[in-house]
Amino acid sequence: MIDAPGPWASGAFTLIEGHSVIDTEAIVTDGADRTWLQTEDRSPTLRLRANPHYWDRRRGPRVAEVEFRNDLPPERALELVCDTVGEVDLVTEVPPTAAGRVRRSRHARLVAVDAVRVLAGAIDRSAEGLPLVDVRARRALNLAVDRRALADDVLDGHAHPLAGLTPPTPLTALHRAPGRLRPYPHNPDEAARLWRAVGGAHRPLRLATFGSWEAVAHAVAAQWHTALGLAVDVTALRGADAERDARRRQAAKLPRDWDVLLVDHGAQSVDVPPLELHRAFVGRSGEFRAGPVDPEFERLFTRLRSRTSQLGQVLAANRIDRYVSSQALALFLVAPRALYAVNHDVDFRPYATTFELADTSVRRGHWSTRQRGTPVAT
Amino acid sequence: MVDPSPLNWLYITYNTVEEPVRVTHRGKVRPAAMRSYRWRGRRTLEIRVRPGDRFADGTTLTADSVRRALEEQFRWEAPHPPGTHFNIDRRSRVEIVDEHIVRLHMPEVDGLVLGKLRATHVMSDRFWADLGFGYARNRSGEGHW
């Protein structure tokens, strides 16, 4: 991360004002493996200026300056991009519940992308009083979930059902093709049969989630109750402190106060999703692993690492996905789309794994060309 | 712009810094600060940088810039905030072949290294001298790349 402004690098822009950094706290996940808890520290505003030396002129940069307004709460930013001109040009991470408001707005449009991110549940396979050590119980939890209903009804169509832990994007089709991995079907009868076969639960299941996914958690709890007769206590972890504490306990494998934790997690590329997704939920170093190390998963992951050809990696990644899915080593829910509210006079094409602005431009009618003569995006 | 994502610190980095690779709109890894790569055997990755590439201060980005980015990373046990899964084996050796070619010799096969190069930020000499990844702020690069 970049602590201070300066002409430090060769990217499309140069940081000329402000900062956006994190304070980090190391957590040992296993042996020498670490992850870092992150606490944000941003200046109220931050400005980038086009780097005249950037080599890829075809890509950009196409605006002279970009200003990030960190002093605005997301709800206020949405109001400004929808209802005004010249205050905010683009808002990221629009919640699905606000998509309709953006669509109806006078000044902004909704831009969506199939992001490489998943909403899935870490399952505590060693939970006392619940049969989650048994693969049949974990399959029952997955079979009892109606993913299409979650995507359509709870997330307003801005998500896709998840098969395994590889999000369905155009470029992950190959990863998912061999073996025709499909989402667990919604099959309440088979779920109930499996749940009975493992003896059911001796206490309520504790389902925790971070605040933004609370509606999904309640929907899943209702589906489990209907299909399995399972009592579910839902806890929404609100605020940075609660979220950080949950992440700390989970990554360090400290005692938990949940049995299934819903988290959204993304990858920085589509090339080898298991590096960031499957490893996080199941791997030895996984920050969301909740249960013993799985030797077969480790063997498959080592095999993936030994492949240097793209085809070899795709096949190895697919084997991992099929194994994780067949063993129900997570609760597979949906792949949420990333949503943006974008001013009508801004040409913005989203990235599936990142938020970059090198090829973003503004049209002739954009407020900055009228006021300043040079294109600026705020 | 208003970006509530907790990864904003990373996006500011990606908008201002180049790595040997970047990702396309659909998320595919492709060359960025490097023009091309090839495997020489199973444990050596050869990287060719783009002739004429410059940092924002006008200085030239060369094979030595990539060498330094890799070797600065190897100084730390857990430099990357997401975690050690982005580590390239610290026992690796970096060889400069000429001004535009650098080779990464790894002690073991690591087919995931191309994706990990996304976290290898290529910086100017002035950056390493004046700021560094946490060097001036924390006197450590742990968890601050």
Short mmCIF file of C-alpha atoms in Angstrom, two decimals:
data_model
loop_
_atom_site.label_atom_id
_atom_site.label_comp_id
_atom_site.label_asym_id
_atom_site.label_seq_id
_atom_site.Cartn_x
_atom_site.Cartn_y
_atom_site.Cartn_z
CA MET A 1 0.00 0.00 0.00
CA ILE A 2 1.09 3.56 -0.60
CA ASP A 3 1.52 5.58 2.59
CA ALA A 4 2.05 9.02 1.07
CA PRO A 5 1.75 10.91 -2.22
CA GLY A 6 4.64 10.78 -4.65
CA PRO A 7 5.72 9.74 -8.15
CA TRP A 8 6.62 6.31 -6.87
CA ALA A 9 5.62 3.95 -9.64
CA SER A 10 4.59 3.40 -13.25
CA GLY A 11 0.82 2.96 -12.94
CA ALA A 12 -1.79 4.90 -14.89
CA PHE A 13 -2.13 7.50 -12.13
CA THR A 14 0.02 9.09 -9.45
CA LEU A 15 -1.18 9.68 -5.91
CA ILE A 16 -0.92 13.45 -5.39
CA GLU A 17 -3.01 14.03 -2.27
CA GLY A 18 -4.25 12.00 0.70
CA HIS A 19 -3.88 8.41 1.75
CA SER A 20 -5.83 5.16 1.96
CA VAL A 21 -3.97 2.62 4.05
CA ILE A 22 -4.66 -0.07 6.62
CA ASP A 23 -3.27 -0.85 10.02
CA THR A 24 -2.63 -4.55 10.24
CA GLU A 25 -2.61 -7.12 13.02
CA ALA A 26 -0.96 -10.46 12.32
CA ILE A 27 -2.91 -13.65 12.95
CA VAL A 28 -1.23 -17.05 12.79
CA THR A 29 -3.46 -19.34 10.76
CA ASP A 30 -1.19 -22.38 10.83
CA GLY A 31 2.52 -22.82 11.54
CA ALA A 32 4.37 -20.11 9.64
CA ASP A 33 1.24 -19.00 7.78
CA ARG A 34 -0.27 -15.64 8.58
CA THR A 35 -3.13 -13.45 7.59
CA TRP A 36 -3.64 -9.83 8.64
CA LEU A 37 -6.63 -8.18 10.27
CA GLN A 38 -7.15 -4.83 8.65
CA THR A 39 -8.30 -1.47 10.01
CA GLU A 40 -8.80 1.27 7.45
CA ASP A 41 -7.24 4.71 7.69
CA ARG A 42 -8.25 7.13 4.93
CA SER A 43 -7.88 10.85 4.50
CA PRO A 44 -11.18 12.72 3.87
CA THR A 45 -10.26 13.14 0.23
CA LEU A 46 -7.66 11.54 -1.99
CA ARG A 47 -6.59 12.64 -5.45
CA LEU A 48 -4.93 10.82 -8.34
CA ARG A 49 -3.40 12.58 -11.32
CA ALA A 50 -2.79 11.03 -14.75
CA ASN A 51 0.76 9.69 -15.14
CA PRO A 52 2.13 11.12 -18.42
CA HIS A 53 4.74 8.33 -18.61
CA TYR A 54 2.23 5.44 -18.49
CA TRP A 55 3.19 3.16 -21.37
CA ASP A 56 -0.21 1.76 -22.39
CA ARG A 57 -1.71 4.82 -24.06
CA ARG A 58 -4.47 2.73 -25.60
CA ARG A 59 -5.69 1.83 -22.13
CA GLY A 60 -5.37 5.24 -20.56
CA PRO A 61 -5.43 7.24 -18.46
CA ARG A 62 -8.35 9.11 -20.03
CA VAL A 63 -9.12 11.62 -17.30
CA ALA A 64 -6.72 14.21 -15.92
CA GLU A 65 -7.61 13.68 -12.28
CA VAL A 66 -9.68 11.45 -10.05
CA GLU A 67 -10.90 12.47 -6.62
CA PHE A 68 -12.00 9.96 -3.99
CA ARG A 69 -14.39 11.39 -1.43
CA ASN A 70 -13.91 9.36 1.73
CA ASP A 71 -15.84 11.87 3.82
CA LEU A 72 -19.21 10.70 2.47
CA PRO A 73 -21.18 7.80 3.94
CA PRO A 74 -22.28 5.36 1.20
CA GLU A 75 -25.98 6.24 1.58
CA ARG A 76 -25.28 9.94 1.10
CA ALA A 77 -23.00 9.18 -1.83
CA LEU A 78 -25.82 7.24 -3.50
CA GLU A 79 -28.15 10.21 -3.06
CA LEU A 80 -25.59 12.52 -4.63
CA VAL A 81 -24.80 10.34 -7.64
CA CYS A 82 -28.49 9.74 -8.30
CA ASP A 83 -29.85 13.23 -7.67
CA THR A 84 -27.09 15.72 -8.45
CA VAL A 85 -24.37 16.52 -10.96
CA GLY A 86 -20.80 17.43 -10.11
CA GLU A 87 -20.77 16.01 -6.58
CA VAL A 88 -20.19 12.27 -7.10
CA ASP A 89 -19.67 10.48 -10.42
CA LEU A 90 -19.38 6.91 -9.26
CA VAL A 91 -20.23 4.82 -6.20
CA THR A 92 -18.99 1.25 -5.79
CA GLU A 93 -20.46 -1.62 -3.77
CA VAL A 94 -24.06 -0.61 -4.31
CA PRO A 95 -26.22 -2.98 -2.26
CA PRO A 96 -28.75 -5.00 -4.31
CA THR A 97 -31.56 -3.38 -2.35
CA ALA A 98 -30.50 0.04 -3.73
CA ALA A 99 -30.21 -1.09 -7.36
CA GLY A 100 -33.76 -0.05 -8.22
CA ARG A 101 -33.18 3.44 -6.87
CA VAL A 102 -30.15 3.84 -9.14
CA ARG A 103 -32.05 2.52 -12.16
CA ARG A 104 -34.82 5.05 -11.61
CA SER A 105 -32.48 7.97 -11.01
CA ARG A 106 -32.19 10.94 -13.30
CA HIS A 107 -28.42 11.25 -13.39
CA ALA A 108 -26.97 7.76 -12.82
CA ARG A 109 -27.16 4.30 -14.31
CA LEU A 110 -26.53 0.90 -12.76
CA VAL A 111 -23.42 -0.97 -13.94
CA ALA A 112 -22.99 -4.60 -12.93
CA VAL A 113 -20.27 -7.21 -13.35
CA ASP A 114 -20.03 -10.91 -12.55
CA ALA A 115 -17.40 -10.52 -9.88
CA VAL A 116 -15.00 -13.22 -8.80
CA ARG A 117 -16.41 -13.38 -5.31
CA VAL A 118 -18.52 -15.79 -3.33
CA LEU A 119 -20.98 -15.65 -0.47
CA ALA A 120 -20.46 -18.93 1.33
CA GLY A 121 -20.57 -20.41 4.79
CA ALA A 122 -17.65 -21.69 6.81
CA ILE A 123 -18.97 -24.83 8.53
CA ASP A 124 -17.55 -25.76 11.92
CA ARG A 125 -17.02 -29.46 11.36
CA SER A 126 -16.14 -30.02 15.01
CA ALA A 127 -19.20 -28.29 16.52
CA GLU A 128 -20.47 -30.10 19.63
CA GLY A 129 -24.13 -31.10 19.67
CA LEU A 130 -24.41 -30.97 15.88
CA PRO A 131 -23.54 -33.73 13.40
CA LEU A 132 -21.48 -31.48 11.11
CA VAL A 133 -18.45 -33.80 11.21
CA ASP A 134 -20.54 -36.12 9.01
CA VAL A 135 -20.54 -35.29 5.31
CA ARG A 136 -24.22 -36.30 5.13
CA ALA A 137 -25.14 -33.51 7.53
CA ARG A 138 -23.18 -30.94 5.55
CA ARG A 139 -24.82 -32.15 2.34
CA ALA A 140 -28.20 -31.86 4.03
CA LEU A 141 -27.51 -28.21 4.87
CA ASN A 142 -26.61 -27.57 1.23
CA LEU A 143 -29.55 -29.52 -0.21
CA ALA A 144 -31.99 -27.59 2.01
CA VAL A 145 -30.96 -24.23 0.53
CA ASP A 146 -32.83 -22.72 -2.42
CA ARG A 147 -30.04 -20.76 -4.09
CA ARG A 148 -32.19 -19.47 -6.91
CA ALA A 149 -34.61 -17.98 -4.40
CA LEU A 150 -31.72 -16.34 -2.54
CA ALA A 151 -30.41 -14.84 -5.78
CA ASP A 152 -33.78 -13.74 -7.15
CA ASP A 153 -35.80 -12.83 -4.09
CA VAL A 154 -33.29 -11.73 -1.46
CA LEU A 155 -30.62 -10.25 -3.73
CA ASP A 156 -33.03 -8.93 -6.39
CA GLY A 157 -31.44 -11.02 -9.16
CA HIS A 158 -27.97 -9.60 -8.60
CA ALA A 159 -26.32 -12.93 -7.83
CA HIS A 160 -25.81 -16.37 -9.33
CA PRO A 161 -26.23 -19.73 -7.59
CA LEU A 162 -22.88 -21.11 -6.55
CA ALA A 163 -21.54 -24.55 -7.53
CA GLY A 164 -18.54 -25.35 -5.40
CA LEU A 165 -16.49 -22.27 -4.61
CA THR A 166 -15.72 -21.11 -8.16
CA PRO A 167 -17.91 -18.14 -9.10
CA PRO A 168 -19.64 -18.55 -12.47
CA THR A 169 -18.09 -15.94 -14.76
CA PRO A 170 -17.37 -16.25 -18.50
CA LEU A 171 -13.74 -17.10 -17.80
CA THR A 172 -14.39 -19.70 -15.10
CA ALA A 173 -16.55 -21.82 -17.39
CA LEU A 174 -13.54 -24.02 -18.16
CA HIS A 175 -12.74 -24.45 -14.49
CA ARG A 176 -16.23 -25.73 -13.90
CA ALA A 177 -16.69 -27.74 -17.12
CA PRO A 178 -14.90 -31.04 -16.45
CA GLY A 179 -17.24 -33.19 -14.40
CA ARG A 180 -20.11 -30.75 -15.02
CA LEU A 181 -20.08 -29.40 -11.50
CA ARG A 182 -23.51 -28.00 -10.72
CA PRO A 183 -24.97 -26.31 -7.66
CA TYR A 184 -26.53 -28.54 -5.03
CA PRO A 185 -30.18 -28.83 -6.10
CA HIS A 186 -32.86 -27.57 -3.76
CA ASN A 187 -34.09 -30.93 -2.49
CA PRO A 188 -35.75 -30.59 0.94
CA ASP A 189 -36.87 -34.24 1.03
CA GLU A 190 -33.38 -35.64 0.47
CA ALA A 191 -31.98 -33.05 2.89
CA ALA A 192 -34.44 -34.19 5.57
CA ARG A 193 -33.62 -37.85 4.94
CA LEU A 194 -29.89 -37.25 5.33
CA TRP A 195 -30.40 -35.06 8.41
CA ARG A 196 -32.49 -37.78 10.08
CA ALA A 197 -29.91 -40.41 9.12
CA VAL A 198 -27.18 -38.60 11.05
CA GLY A 199 -29.36 -38.17 14.13
CA GLY A 200 -30.32 -34.51 13.73
CA ALA A 201 -29.33 -31.70 16.08
CA HIS A 202 -29.24 -31.69 19.88
CA ARG A 203 -29.37 -27.92 20.08
CA PRO A 204 -30.09 -24.93 17.82
CA LEU A 205 -27.56 -24.20 15.09
CA ARG A 206 -25.85 -20.82 15.46
CA LEU A 207 -25.64 -19.00 12.14
CA ALA A 208 -23.57 -15.81 12.15
CA THR A 209 -23.02 -13.30 9.41
CA PHE A 210 -21.65 -9.85 8.83
CA GLY A 211 -24.26 -7.09 8.76
CA SER A 212 -24.71 -6.68 5.03
CA TRP A 213 -25.77 -10.32 4.54
CA GLU A 214 -28.30 -10.49 7.37
CA ALA A 215 -31.29 -10.92 5.04
CA VAL A 216 -29.58 -13.87 3.35
CA ALA A 217 -28.84 -15.45 6.73
CA HIS A 218 -32.48 -15.20 7.81
CA ALA A 219 -33.63 -16.71 4.50
CA VAL A 220 -31.21 -19.62 4.88
CA ALA A 221 -32.31 -20.14 8.49
CA ALA A 222 -35.95 -20.27 7.39
CA GLN A 223 -35.15 -22.78 4.64
CA TRP A 224 -33.26 -24.99 7.10
CA HIS A 225 -36.09 -24.82 9.58
CA THR A 226 -38.65 -25.74 6.93
CA ALA A 227 -36.67 -28.58 5.39
CA LEU A 228 -34.90 -30.04 8.41
CA GLY A 229 -37.00 -28.87 11.35
CA LEU A 230 -33.79 -27.29 12.57
CA ALA A 231 -33.89 -24.42 15.05
CA VAL A 232 -31.46 -21.70 13.96
CA ASP A 233 -30.21 -18.73 15.97
CA VAL A 234 -29.10 -15.95 13.61
CA THR A 235 -26.54 -13.40 14.73
CA ALA A 236 -25.61 -10.40 12.61
CA LEU A 237 -22.17 -9.04 13.47
CA ARG A 238 -22.49 -5.27 13.12
CA GLY A 239 -19.70 -2.75 13.18
CA ALA A 240 -16.01 -2.94 12.52
CA ASP A 241 -15.11 -4.16 16.02
CA ALA A 242 -17.51 -7.10 15.97
CA GLU A 243 -16.40 -8.08 12.49
CA ARG A 244 -12.73 -7.82 13.36
CA ASP A 245 -13.19 -9.89 16.52
CA ALA A 246 -15.02 -12.61 14.59
CA ARG A 247 -12.34 -12.67 11.92
CA ARG A 248 -9.60 -12.77 14.55
CA ARG A 249 -11.18 -15.72 16.39
CA GLN A 250 -11.86 -17.58 13.20
CA ALA A 251 -8.45 -17.10 11.58
CA ALA A 252 -6.63 -18.02 14.80
CA LYS A 253 -8.94 -21.02 15.37
CA LEU A 254 -10.00 -19.72 18.79
CA PRO A 255 -13.31 -20.89 20.36
CA ARG A 256 -16.22 -19.71 18.24
CA ASP A 257 -19.72 -18.67 19.09
CA TRP A 258 -21.15 -19.81 15.78
CA ASP A 259 -21.51 -23.09 13.85
CA VAL A 260 -21.81 -21.61 10.37
CA LEU A 261 -20.36 -18.21 9.46
CA LEU A 262 -21.52 -16.55 6.23
CA VAL A 263 -18.76 -14.50 4.62
CA ASP A 264 -18.19 -12.93 1.24
CA HIS A 265 -14.74 -13.44 -0.16
CA GLY A 266 -13.13 -12.61 -3.47
CA ALA A 267 -10.14 -13.51 -5.60
CA GLN A 268 -7.76 -11.21 -7.45
CA SER A 269 -7.90 -13.23 -10.67
CA VAL A 270 -9.88 -16.01 -12.32
CA ASP A 271 -6.86 -18.05 -13.32
CA VAL A 272 -6.60 -20.21 -10.20
CA PRO A 273 -9.59 -19.59 -7.91
CA PRO A 274 -8.43 -22.15 -5.29
CA LEU A 275 -5.44 -19.97 -4.33
CA GLU A 276 -7.74 -17.48 -2.64
CA LEU A 277 -11.19 -19.08 -2.39
CA HIS A 278 -10.97 -22.84 -1.73
CA ARG A 279 -7.79 -22.42 0.32
CA ALA A 280 -9.46 -19.77 2.48
CA PHE A 281 -12.42 -21.99 3.41
CA VAL A 282 -10.75 -25.40 3.52
CA GLY A 283 -6.96 -25.16 3.30
CA ARG A 284 -4.41 -25.61 6.07
CA SER A 285 -3.69 -21.86 6.03
CA GLY A 286 -7.31 -20.94 5.42
CA GLU A 287 -8.53 -17.97 7.40
CA PHE A 288 -12.10 -19.36 7.34
CA ARG A 289 -11.30 -23.06 7.84
CA ALA A 290 -13.39 -24.36 10.73
CA GLY A 291 -12.44 -27.94 11.36
CA PRO A 292 -9.45 -30.19 11.04
CA VAL A 293 -6.98 -29.97 8.16
CA ASP A 294 -8.22 -32.11 5.28
CA PRO A 295 -5.30 -34.21 3.94
CA GLU A 296 -6.97 -34.92 0.59
CA PHE A 297 -7.55 -31.22 0.01
CA GLU A 298 -3.89 -30.52 0.82
CA ARG A 299 -2.82 -33.22 -1.64
CA LEU A 300 -4.97 -31.74 -4.39
CA PHE A 301 -3.71 -28.23 -3.63
CA THR A 302 -0.08 -29.38 -3.80
CA ARG A 303 -0.90 -30.93 -7.16
CA LEU A 304 -2.34 -27.61 -8.35
CA ARG A 305 0.84 -25.81 -7.31
CA SER A 306 2.92 -28.29 -9.29
CA ARG A 307 1.15 -27.45 -12.55
CA THR A 308 2.72 -24.70 -14.66
CA SER A 309 0.54 -24.97 -17.79
CA GLN A 310 -2.78 -23.17 -17.89
CA LEU A 311 -4.66 -26.32 -18.90
CA GLY A 312 -3.02 -28.30 -16.12
CA GLN A 313 -4.02 -25.64 -13.61
CA VAL A 314 -7.62 -25.55 -14.85
CA LEU A 315 -7.93 -29.32 -14.50
CA ALA A 316 -6.30 -29.34 -11.08
CA ALA A 317 -8.54 -26.48 -9.91
CA ASN A 318 -11.58 -28.36 -11.14
CA ARG A 319 -10.59 -31.44 -9.14
CA ILE A 320 -10.33 -29.28 -6.03
CA ASP A 321 -13.73 -27.73 -6.68
CA ARG A 322 -15.36 -31.12 -7.19
CA TYR A 323 -13.77 -32.49 -4.01
CA VAL A 324 -14.80 -29.49 -1.90
CA SER A 325 -18.31 -29.71 -3.31
CA SER A 326 -18.72 -33.49 -2.90
CA GLN A 327 -17.51 -33.31 0.71
CA ALA A 328 -19.68 -30.24 1.34
CA LEU A 329 -16.74 -28.55 3.02
CA ALA A 330 -18.59 -25.23 2.94
CA LEU A 331 -22.11 -23.95 2.59
CA PHE A 332 -22.26 -22.92 -1.05
CA LEU A 333 -24.69 -20.06 -1.55
CA VAL A 334 -24.34 -17.46 -4.32
CA ALA A 335 -21.87 -15.38 -6.26
CA PRO A 336 -23.01 -11.76 -5.75
CA ARG A 337 -22.56 -9.38 -8.69
CA ALA A 338 -20.64 -6.18 -8.05
CA LEU A 339 -22.88 -3.14 -8.61
CA TYR A 340 -21.91 0.46 -9.36
CA ALA A 341 -23.89 3.67 -9.64
CA VAL A 342 -22.33 5.71 -12.44
CA ASN A 343 -23.09 9.19 -13.73
CA HIS A 344 -24.58 9.13 -17.24
CA ASP A 345 -21.67 11.11 -18.67
CA VAL A 346 -18.99 8.77 -17.34
CA ASP A 347 -17.82 5.79 -19.40
CA PHE A 348 -16.91 3.17 -16.85
CA ARG A 349 -16.32 -0.50 -17.58
CA PRO A 350 -16.01 -2.58 -14.40
CA TYR A 351 -13.41 -5.21 -13.62
CA ALA A 352 -14.37 -8.62 -12.23
CA THR A 353 -11.73 -8.56 -9.50
CA THR A 354 -10.63 -5.00 -8.89
CA PHE A 355 -11.60 -1.33 -9.12
CA GLU A 356 -9.37 0.39 -11.66
CA LEU A 357 -9.94 3.60 -13.56
CA ALA A 358 -7.23 3.68 -16.25
CA ASP A 359 -9.75 3.23 -19.06
CA THR A 360 -12.54 5.30 -17.53
CA SER A 361 -13.42 8.45 -19.46
CA VAL A 362 -16.01 11.21 -19.44
CA ARG A 363 -18.23 12.37 -22.28
CA ARG A 364 -18.40 15.82 -23.77
CA GLY A 365 -21.34 16.85 -21.63
CA HIS A 366 -19.68 15.89 -18.36
CA TRP A 367 -19.77 18.65 -15.74
CA SER A 368 -15.96 18.85 -15.49
CA THR A 369 -15.54 19.61 -19.20
CA ARG A 370 -18.07 22.40 -18.88
CA GLN A 371 -16.60 23.89 -15.71
CA ARG A 372 -12.87 23.28 -16.00
CA GLY A 373 -12.18 22.26 -19.57
CA THR A 374 -10.26 19.16 -18.42
CA PRO A 375 -11.90 15.83 -17.60
CA VAL A 376 -12.02 15.07 -13.89
CA ALA A 377 -13.97 12.33 -12.15
CA THR A 378 -15.22 12.61 -8.59
CA MET B 1 -15.58 8.54 -6.55
CA VAL B 2 -16.92 6.98 -3.41
CA ASP B 3 -15.58 3.49 -2.79
CA PRO B 4 -16.79 1.93 0.47
CA SER B 5 -14.87 -1.28 -0.24
CA PRO B 6 -12.49 -2.29 2.57
CA LEU B 7 -10.02 -3.02 -0.23
CA ASN B 8 -9.81 0.63 -1.27
CA TRP B 9 -6.17 0.75 -0.06
CA LEU B 10 -5.41 -2.00 -2.58
CA TYR B 11 -7.31 -0.33 -5.40
CA ILE B 12 -5.40 2.91 -4.85
CA THR B 13 -2.22 0.83 -5.16
CA TYR B 14 -3.41 -0.86 -8.34
CA ASN B 15 -4.35 2.50 -9.89
CA THR B 16 -0.92 3.99 -9.23
CA VAL B 17 1.49 1.05 -9.29
CA GLU B 18 2.28 -1.63 -11.83
CA GLU B 19 3.10 -5.22 -11.14
CA PRO B 20 4.63 -7.65 -13.62
CA VAL B 21 1.04 -8.74 -14.28
CA ARG B 22 -2.38 -7.12 -14.05
CA VAL B 23 -5.85 -8.52 -14.69
CA THR B 24 -8.24 -7.92 -17.57
CA HIS B 25 -11.81 -6.74 -17.15
CA ARG B 26 -12.89 -10.35 -16.87
CA GLY B 27 -10.20 -11.14 -14.31
CA LYS B 28 -7.59 -12.89 -16.42
CA VAL B 29 -3.93 -12.38 -15.54
CA ARG B 30 -1.95 -10.71 -18.33
CA PRO B 31 1.44 -9.01 -18.62
CA ALA B 32 1.71 -5.41 -17.38
CA ALA B 33 5.13 -4.16 -16.26
CA MET B 34 6.50 -7.27 -17.92
CA ARG B 35 6.18 -7.61 -21.67
CA SER B 36 6.25 -11.41 -21.60
CA TYR B 37 7.34 -14.42 -19.59
CA ARG B 38 8.38 -17.98 -20.20
CA TRP B 39 9.19 -20.98 -18.10
CA ARG B 40 12.78 -22.20 -18.41
CA GLY B 41 12.40 -25.63 -16.91
CA ARG B 42 9.85 -26.08 -14.15
CA ARG B 43 11.40 -23.92 -11.47
CA THR B 44 12.69 -20.88 -13.36
CA LEU B 45 10.45 -18.09 -14.60
CA GLU B 46 12.02 -15.69 -17.08
CA ILE B 47 10.50 -12.20 -17.15
CA ARG B 48 11.11 -9.66 -19.90
CA VAL B 49 10.31 -6.07 -19.04
CA ARG B 50 9.07 -3.55 -21.54
CA PRO B 51 11.88 -1.40 -23.02
CA GLY B 52 11.26 2.29 -22.46
CA ASP B 53 8.82 1.85 -19.55
CA ARG B 54 9.19 4.73 -17.09
CA PHE B 55 8.16 5.56 -13.58
CA ALA B 56 6.17 8.70 -12.93
CA ASP B 57 9.39 10.48 -11.83
CA GLY B 58 10.83 9.89 -15.30
CA THR B 59 13.36 7.21 -14.31
CA THR B 60 13.51 3.96 -16.25
CA LEU B 61 11.88 0.68 -15.23
CA THR B 62 14.36 -2.12 -15.92
CA ALA B 63 14.98 -5.74 -15.06
CA ASP B 64 16.73 -4.46 -11.96
CA SER B 65 13.47 -2.80 -10.82
CA VAL B 66 11.78 -6.22 -10.90
CA ARG B 67 14.74 -7.80 -9.10
CA ARG B 68 14.48 -5.25 -6.34
CA ALA B 69 10.70 -5.69 -6.05
CA LEU B 70 11.20 -9.43 -5.57
CA GLU B 71 14.15 -9.18 -3.20
CA GLU B 72 12.53 -6.48 -1.04
CA GLN B 73 9.57 -8.85 -0.70
CA PHE B 74 11.80 -11.72 0.36
CA ARG B 75 13.03 -9.68 3.36
CA TRP B 76 9.71 -10.18 5.13
CA GLU B 77 7.89 -13.24 6.47
CA ALA B 78 4.36 -12.06 5.67
CA PRO B 79 4.48 -8.91 3.53
CA HIS B 80 1.05 -9.17 1.91
CA PRO B 81 -2.06 -8.12 3.89
CA PRO B 82 -4.25 -10.94 2.51
CA GLY B 83 -1.78 -13.46 3.92
CA THR B 84 1.20 -15.67 3.30
CA HIS B 85 -0.52 -17.52 0.46
CA PHE B 86 0.76 -14.71 -1.77
CA ASN B 87 4.36 -15.34 -0.72
CA ILE B 88 6.86 -16.37 -3.35
CA ASP B 89 9.36 -18.75 -1.74
CA ARG B 90 11.89 -16.56 0.08
CA ARG B 91 14.67 -18.99 -0.80
CA SER B 92 14.27 -18.03 -4.47
CA ARG B 93 17.21 -16.45 -6.28
CA VAL B 94 16.85 -13.57 -8.71
CA GLU B 95 19.23 -13.35 -11.68
CA ILE B 96 19.62 -10.32 -13.94
CA VAL B 97 20.34 -11.50 -17.47
CA ASP B 98 20.45 -8.06 -19.07
CA GLU B 99 18.72 -4.71 -18.80
CA HIS B 100 15.38 -6.18 -19.83
CA ILE B 101 15.48 -9.81 -18.68
CA VAL B 102 15.32 -11.16 -15.16
CA ARG B 103 15.01 -14.76 -14.02
CA LEU B 104 13.35 -16.03 -10.87
CA HIS B 105 14.91 -19.31 -9.76
CA MET B 106 12.62 -21.04 -7.27
CA PRO B 107 13.69 -23.93 -5.04
CA GLU B 108 10.44 -25.79 -5.76
CA VAL B 109 7.87 -25.77 -8.54
CA ASP B 110 5.23 -23.10 -7.97
CA GLY B 111 2.72 -22.88 -10.79
CA LEU B 112 0.81 -20.27 -8.81
CA VAL B 113 3.64 -17.78 -9.07
CA LEU B 114 2.12 -15.84 -11.98
CA GLY B 115 -0.90 -14.96 -9.87
CA LYS B 116 1.38 -14.09 -6.96
CA LEU B 117 3.23 -11.62 -9.17
CA ARG B 118 0.05 -9.52 -8.94
CA ALA B 119 1.27 -8.67 -5.44
CA THR B 120 4.84 -7.85 -6.52
CA HIS B 121 4.76 -4.07 -6.82
CA VAL B 122 7.49 -2.65 -9.06
CA MET B 123 8.66 0.66 -7.60
CA SER B 124 11.17 3.40 -8.36
CA ASP B 125 14.52 3.71 -6.54
CA ARG B 126 13.21 6.88 -4.93
CA PHE B 127 10.28 4.98 -3.44
CA TRP B 128 12.54 2.40 -1.81
CA ALA B 129 14.81 5.16 -0.47
CA ASP B 130 12.14 7.59 0.78
CA LEU B 131 9.05 5.56 1.68
CA GLY B 132 9.05 1.79 1.14
CA PHE B 133 6.16 -0.46 2.03
CA GLY B 134 5.82 0.56 5.67
CA TYR B 135 9.56 1.16 6.01
CA ALA B 136 9.28 4.88 6.82
CA ARG B 137 5.99 4.51 8.70
CA ASN B 138 6.54 1.33 10.73
CA ARG B 139 10.20 0.48 10.15
CA SER B 140 8.91 -2.84 8.87
CA GLY B 141 7.41 -4.21 5.68
CA GLU B 142 5.42 -6.92 7.44
CA GLY B 143 1.78 -6.82 6.38
CA HIS B 144 2.23 -3.54 4.54
CA TRP B 145 2.73 -4.40 0.85
#
